[in-house]
Short mmCIF file of C-alpha atoms and ligand atoms in Angstrom, two decimals:
data_model
loop_
_atom_site.label_atom_id
_atom_site.label_comp_id
_atom_site.label_asym_id
_atom_site.label_seq_id
_atom_site.Cartn_x
_atom_site.Cartn_y
_atom_site.Cartn_z
CA MET A 109 100.42 114.31 101.11
CA MET A 110 102.94 112.09 102.66
CA ASN A 111 103.82 109.12 101.12
CA VAL A 112 103.92 105.91 103.19
CA ALA A 113 108.01 105.81 103.38
CA ASN A 114 107.93 110.17 104.92
CA GLU A 115 104.94 108.68 107.32
CA ILE A 116 107.33 105.44 108.88
CA LEU A 117 109.93 107.86 109.08
CA SER A 118 107.95 110.69 110.75
CA GLY A 119 106.28 108.24 113.03
CA LEU A 120 109.68 106.82 114.06
CA VAL A 121 110.94 110.04 114.91
CA ASN A 122 108.38 111.77 116.81
CA HIS A 123 108.03 110.81 120.90
CA PRO A 124 106.68 108.59 121.48
CA LYS A 125 107.42 106.21 118.77
CA SER A 126 103.87 105.10 116.28
CA LEU A 127 103.13 103.24 113.23
CA SER A 128 99.66 102.43 114.39
CA ASN A 129 98.28 104.16 111.84
CA LEU A 130 100.06 102.70 109.28
CA GLN A 131 97.56 98.79 108.85
CA CYS A 132 99.04 98.34 105.90
CA LEU A 133 102.37 97.46 107.11
CA HIS A 134 100.96 94.56 108.52
CA TYR A 135 99.99 92.72 105.70
CA ASP A 136 102.18 92.82 103.19
CA HIS A 137 102.75 88.87 101.21
CA GLU A 138 104.56 87.10 104.86
CA GLY A 139 102.56 89.62 107.23
CA SER A 140 98.86 88.27 105.67
CA LEU A 141 100.38 84.66 105.68
CA ILE A 142 100.93 85.30 109.50
CA PHE A 143 97.81 86.56 109.81
CA GLU A 144 96.09 83.18 108.50
CA LYS A 145 97.97 81.32 111.01
CA ILE A 146 96.54 83.93 114.16
CA VAL A 147 92.68 83.31 113.18
CA LEU A 148 93.38 79.50 114.05
CA GLN A 149 95.21 80.39 117.27
CA ASP A 150 93.10 78.89 120.57
CA GLU A 151 93.23 82.38 122.30
CA TYR A 152 92.45 84.21 119.38
CA TYR A 153 88.17 84.11 120.05
CA VAL A 154 87.70 86.94 117.70
CA ALA A 155 87.28 84.76 114.01
CA ARG A 156 86.02 81.73 115.78
CA THR A 157 83.19 83.34 117.69
CA GLU A 158 82.18 85.92 114.67
CA ARG A 159 82.19 82.86 112.19
CA SER A 160 79.99 80.77 114.68
CA ILE A 161 77.24 83.52 114.83
CA LEU A 162 77.58 84.04 110.35
CA LYS A 163 76.15 80.40 110.91
CA SER A 164 73.79 80.21 113.02
CA ASN A 165 72.11 83.21 111.41
CA ALA A 166 73.72 83.58 108.09
CA ASP A 167 69.90 82.51 106.18
CA GLU A 168 68.05 85.09 108.94
CA ILE A 169 70.67 87.84 108.21
CA ILE A 170 70.14 88.20 104.12
CA VAL A 171 66.53 87.66 104.82
CA LYS A 172 66.80 91.07 107.23
CA THR A 173 69.19 92.74 104.16
CA VAL A 174 66.53 92.11 101.47
CA ASP A 175 63.76 93.36 103.93
CA ASN A 176 61.13 91.86 101.57
CA ARG A 177 61.70 94.09 99.05
CA ASN A 178 61.61 91.79 96.71
CA LYS A 179 65.04 93.04 95.18
CA ARG A 180 68.14 91.48 94.14
CA LEU A 181 71.21 91.83 95.99
CA ARG A 182 74.54 91.80 95.42
CA ILE A 183 77.75 91.90 98.58
CA VAL A 184 80.85 93.75 98.16
CA GLU A 185 82.85 92.43 101.10
CA LEU A 186 86.24 95.39 102.55
CA GLY A 187 89.80 93.85 102.83
CA ALA A 188 88.21 90.47 102.15
CA GLY A 189 91.43 88.64 102.13
CA THR A 190 90.77 84.92 101.64
CA ALA A 191 86.76 85.33 102.26
CA SER A 192 86.58 81.62 103.85
CA LYS A 193 83.98 83.70 106.41
CA THR A 194 81.69 85.16 103.82
CA SER A 195 81.34 81.85 102.17
CA ILE A 196 78.14 81.15 104.86
CA LEU A 197 76.60 84.40 103.70
CA LEU A 198 77.30 83.85 99.55
CA ALA A 199 75.41 80.16 100.15
CA ALA A 200 72.35 81.76 102.08
CA ALA A 201 72.36 85.00 99.58
CA VAL A 202 72.46 82.36 96.49
CA LYS A 203 70.43 80.58 98.52
CA HIS A 204 67.42 82.94 99.25
CA GLN A 205 68.07 84.60 95.62
CA GLY A 206 67.42 81.28 93.93
CA SER A 207 70.36 82.52 91.28
CA ALA A 208 74.19 83.74 91.52
CA ILE A 209 75.15 86.75 92.95
CA ASP A 210 77.83 89.05 91.97
CA TYR A 211 80.11 89.47 95.05
CA PHE A 212 83.39 92.37 94.86
CA PRO A 213 86.12 91.16 97.25
CA ILE A 214 88.25 94.22 97.52
CA ASP A 215 91.75 93.55 99.27
CA ILE A 216 95.06 95.38 99.13
CA SER A 217 96.34 91.33 98.97
CA SER A 218 96.46 90.05 95.24
CA SER A 219 97.54 86.66 96.44
CA ALA A 220 94.48 87.18 98.93
CA LEU A 221 91.94 87.35 96.63
CA THR A 222 93.24 85.14 94.08
CA GLU A 223 93.09 81.98 97.17
CA ALA A 224 88.94 83.93 97.53
CA GLN A 225 88.01 83.15 94.02
CA SER A 226 89.82 79.88 94.03
CA SER A 227 87.83 78.45 96.60
CA LEU A 228 84.73 80.55 96.48
CA THR A 229 85.07 78.64 92.91
CA CYS A 230 84.96 75.38 94.81
CA LEU A 231 82.24 76.42 97.69
CA VAL A 232 79.50 78.28 96.22
CA PRO A 233 80.06 78.32 92.41
CA ASP A 234 76.90 80.10 91.52
CA VAL A 235 78.67 83.51 92.74
CA CYS A 236 80.52 85.09 90.38
CA VAL A 237 83.08 87.29 91.83
CA ILE A 238 84.66 89.95 90.48
CA PRO A 239 88.04 91.33 92.71
CA GLN A 240 89.37 94.63 93.28
CA ILE A 241 92.77 95.05 94.53
CA LYS A 242 92.62 98.07 96.50
CA ASN A 243 93.01 99.67 99.87
CA TYR A 244 89.92 100.58 100.97
CA VAL A 245 91.02 103.02 103.28
CA THR A 246 92.57 105.23 100.79
CA ASP A 247 90.83 104.31 97.56
CA GLU A 248 86.97 104.22 96.04
CA PHE A 249 85.97 100.86 95.03
CA ILE A 250 83.88 101.16 91.66
CA LEU A 251 80.79 99.03 91.57
CA PRO A 252 78.94 99.23 88.04
CA ASN A 253 74.75 100.58 88.47
CA PHE A 254 72.56 98.16 90.06
CA ASP A 255 68.89 98.33 90.11
CA GLY A 256 68.87 95.85 93.57
CA CYS A 257 69.69 95.88 97.11
CA THR A 258 73.95 96.72 97.57
CA LEU A 259 75.13 95.02 100.81
CA VAL A 260 79.31 95.83 101.84
CA ILE A 261 80.24 93.61 104.47
CA TYR A 262 83.10 94.93 106.58
CA ILE A 263 83.74 92.00 109.57
CA GLY A 264 86.26 90.42 111.78
CA SER A 265 86.44 93.90 113.60
CA SER A 266 88.66 95.38 111.62
CA ILE A 267 86.95 98.86 112.05
CA GLY A 268 88.59 98.53 115.75
CA ASN A 269 92.27 98.63 113.95
CA PHE A 270 91.50 102.66 113.02
CA SER A 271 90.77 106.02 115.22
CA ARG A 272 87.40 107.25 115.36
CA GLU A 273 87.86 109.62 112.75
CA ALA A 274 89.51 106.80 110.14
CA ALA A 275 86.74 104.69 111.03
CA THR A 276 84.14 107.24 110.70
CA ARG A 277 86.47 108.64 107.49
CA ILE A 278 86.04 104.67 106.12
CA LEU A 279 81.93 104.22 106.76
CA SER A 280 81.29 107.39 105.46
CA HIS A 281 83.39 106.34 102.36
CA VAL A 282 81.28 103.61 101.98
CA HIS A 283 78.20 105.79 102.97
CA LYS A 284 78.76 107.96 100.32
CA GLN A 285 79.05 105.00 97.11
CA LEU A 286 75.61 103.49 98.49
CA LYS A 287 72.17 104.72 97.75
CA ALA A 288 69.12 104.59 99.96
CA GLY A 289 68.02 101.35 100.70
CA ASP A 290 71.59 99.37 100.62
CA ALA A 291 72.95 97.81 103.69
CA LEU A 292 76.09 97.59 105.57
CA LEU A 293 77.13 94.51 107.82
CA LEU A 294 79.64 95.09 110.38
CA GLY A 295 81.68 92.79 112.49
CA VAL A 296 83.04 93.95 116.16
CA ASP A 297 84.44 93.16 118.93
CA MET A 298 83.24 94.37 122.06
CA CYS A 299 84.26 95.76 125.16
CA GLN A 300 85.08 92.79 127.49
CA ASP A 301 87.72 91.34 130.76
CA PRO A 302 91.01 91.96 130.03
CA ALA A 303 91.95 88.51 130.90
CA VAL A 304 90.03 87.11 127.69
CA LEU A 305 91.38 90.07 125.63
CA LEU A 306 95.19 89.95 126.26
CA PRO A 307 96.04 86.14 125.19
CA ALA A 308 94.27 86.83 122.56
CA TYR A 309 96.94 89.24 121.07
CA ASN A 310 99.48 86.60 123.12
CA ASP A 311 98.60 83.42 121.93
CA LYS A 312 101.29 81.15 123.77
CA ASN A 313 102.74 80.02 120.40
CA GLY A 314 104.18 83.27 119.52
CA VAL A 315 102.39 83.71 116.45
CA THR A 316 100.04 87.42 117.21
CA SER A 317 104.61 88.52 118.43
CA ALA A 318 105.61 87.02 115.09
CA PHE A 319 102.64 88.85 112.98
CA HIS A 320 103.50 92.09 114.95
CA LEU A 321 107.31 91.80 114.56
CA ASN A 322 107.20 91.21 111.09
CA VAL A 323 106.30 95.19 110.92
CA LEU A 324 110.02 95.80 111.54
CA LEU A 325 111.12 93.15 108.44
CA HIS A 326 108.79 94.57 105.74
CA LEU A 327 110.79 97.95 106.96
CA ASN A 328 113.82 95.83 106.08
CA ARG A 329 112.64 94.40 103.39
CA GLU A 330 111.04 97.63 101.32
CA PHE A 331 112.13 101.01 103.00
CA GLY A 332 116.12 100.64 103.44
CA TYR A 333 115.73 100.16 107.42
CA ASN A 334 118.23 97.48 109.58
CA PHE A 335 116.50 96.64 112.37
CA ASP A 336 117.82 93.96 113.96
CA LEU A 337 115.33 91.16 115.61
CA ASP A 338 116.72 89.67 118.31
CA GLN A 339 117.06 93.44 119.99
CA PHE A 340 113.22 94.03 119.70
CA ARG A 341 109.49 92.46 121.75
CA TYR A 342 106.45 92.14 121.61
CA LYS A 343 104.70 94.17 124.23
CA VAL A 344 100.66 93.99 124.64
CA ILE A 345 98.93 96.57 126.86
CA TRP A 346 95.66 96.78 127.05
CA ASN A 347 94.71 100.69 127.56
CA LYS A 348 91.09 100.64 129.98
CA HIS A 349 90.34 104.28 129.91
CA HIS A 350 90.45 104.23 125.74
CA SER A 351 89.00 101.02 125.60
CA ARG A 352 91.85 98.69 123.23
CA VAL A 353 94.76 96.79 123.22
CA GLU A 354 97.45 98.23 121.75
CA LYS A 355 100.49 96.08 120.99
CA HIS A 356 103.79 97.55 120.71
CA VAL A 357 107.31 96.49 119.87
CA GLU A 358 109.83 97.25 122.85
CA SER A 359 113.62 98.19 122.32
CA LEU A 360 115.64 95.57 124.38
CA CYS A 361 118.99 98.10 124.42
CA SER A 362 119.97 101.61 123.69
CA GLN A 363 120.64 101.11 120.30
CA GLN A 364 119.93 103.15 116.93
CA VAL A 365 118.66 101.99 113.46
CA LYS A 366 119.41 103.57 110.71
CA CYS A 367 117.44 103.93 107.04
CA ILE A 368 118.81 104.36 103.96
CA ASN A 369 115.84 106.29 101.44
CA GLN A 370 116.64 107.74 97.96
CA SER A 371 120.44 107.71 98.88
CA GLU A 372 120.16 109.61 101.95
CA GLU A 373 120.51 108.26 105.94
CA HIS A 374 118.32 108.41 108.66
CA ILE A 375 119.20 107.20 111.89
CA ILE A 376 116.62 105.90 115.08
CA TYR A 377 117.33 106.60 118.17
CA PHE A 378 116.38 104.12 120.24
CA ASN A 379 116.31 104.20 124.73
CA GLN A 380 115.94 100.80 126.15
CA GLY A 381 112.26 99.67 127.23
CA GLU A 382 111.40 102.87 124.24
CA THR A 383 108.51 101.62 122.19
CA ILE A 384 106.95 101.55 118.86
CA HIS A 385 103.55 101.30 119.14
CA ILE A 386 102.45 99.18 116.46
CA GLU A 387 98.80 98.56 116.22
CA ASP A 388 95.24 98.88 118.22
CA SER A 389 92.54 96.74 118.68
CA GLN A 390 89.47 99.29 119.81
CA LYS A 391 87.21 96.92 121.92
CA PHE A 392 83.17 98.82 121.66
CA THR A 393 80.05 99.56 123.86
CA ASN A 394 77.09 99.36 122.12
CA GLU A 395 76.70 103.44 122.62
CA GLN A 396 80.15 103.74 120.63
CA ILE A 397 79.22 101.35 117.45
CA THR A 398 75.85 103.07 117.75
CA MET A 399 77.82 106.63 117.11
CA LEU A 400 80.36 105.91 114.61
CA LEU A 401 77.49 104.24 112.54
CA ASN A 402 75.20 107.19 112.86
CA ASN A 403 78.38 109.63 112.83
CA ALA A 404 78.26 108.26 109.13
CA ALA A 405 74.39 108.07 108.44
CA PHE A 406 73.78 104.80 109.06
CA GLN A 407 71.56 103.52 111.38
CA ILE A 408 71.57 99.85 112.86
CA GLU A 409 68.76 97.64 112.26
CA HIS A 410 69.70 94.56 113.84
CA ILE A 411 72.19 93.02 116.08
CA TRP A 412 73.12 89.24 116.42
CA SER A 413 75.78 88.38 119.10
CA ASP A 414 76.89 85.04 121.19
CA GLU A 415 76.29 84.02 124.50
CA HIS A 416 79.12 85.98 126.07
CA LYS A 417 78.47 89.14 123.59
CA TRP A 418 82.13 88.91 122.74
CA VAL A 419 81.47 89.76 119.26
CA ASN A 420 78.24 91.56 117.60
CA ILE A 421 77.50 91.49 114.21
CA ILE A 422 75.32 94.51 113.39
CA ILE A 423 72.84 95.07 110.14
CA ALA A 424 73.03 98.92 109.47
CA ARG A 425 71.24 100.97 106.80
CA VAL A 426 71.41 103.67 104.23
CA LEU A 427 68.65 105.92 104.88
CA PRO A 428 66.85 108.10 102.06
CA LYS A 429 69.70 110.86 101.14
C1 AVI B 582 92.51 92.31 111.91
N1 AVI B 582 92.16 92.67 112.92
C2 AVI B 582 90.95 93.30 113.29
C3 AVI B 582 92.94 91.83 113.79
C4 AVI B 582 92.69 92.61 115.10
O1 AVI B 582 91.76 91.61 116.15
O2 AVI B 582 93.32 93.37 115.41
C5 AVI B 582 94.05 92.21 113.57
C6 AVI B 582 95.42 91.27 114.99
N2 AVI B 582 96.35 91.59 115.59
C7 AVI B 582 96.53 91.11 115.91
N3 AVI B 582 96.09 89.74 116.49
C8 AVI B 582 95.33 89.69 115.41
#
């Protein structure tokens, strides 16, 4: 298996250049801080819409998850970040259960998990937070035995940042660690007008641009590259055929970028206008999302949406194995 440094190098020497399968490059400390600002931008409807669906339906989501099975509930969250939206569901779960609830947030960022833990202690004191610092894409999470219903939360449409194969792998991975009757709560951004989509990924304050250019800074800081940010710009494209927003950084001139990795030097050549494909945000149809979940052996039970049908929150159940 290639290590990350080699994957980066091979993504940059390939044509077309692409790092879009390396999501982890976005979420170093600086990237995580910038992302917290993205979700506050007026144009980024995804987080705002999802939060309002959760607020309006939290009680029903919890009731439907437990499904009158009269069972105790525990909650796991993939890519939990600071868990700001999840507190809504945790409060509903504590109320429904009438007692404390275990919450296992999983995230690659230890600082985000520390913040999640301290804010939840104030917001929902009856939650016992058991964090795991892990890359949920590559690592299995470990849960103690539990004679109740486990709900895995995967919201924010993060599934849209992965290729279909990687998304299926992530969901199958989750399925493997659950038992029949457990559930997945998936938040997905649906296919819609590019006039709404494109500004969401190109806000007027330049925060999304900074988020993607930070990937180059991350490569400079951690992987021995010498990208000059004045010579690159952020570019966003709606790829109708693949139903995804593509994020690129474009070279403003013909140039060379050096990488010194374990005392070996590599040169990356850029033509003027050449881009690095840096991230995808897949937008789904109902059929695509049904197929994705079915391929990972989940069955959709209920869907909540907003008035525009921009974002769907889905409960999918693990069928008897
Ligand atoms: C985390 N993920 C769902 C975000 C998205 O909408 O694709 C990441 C993001 N990239 C730029 N803006 C937001």
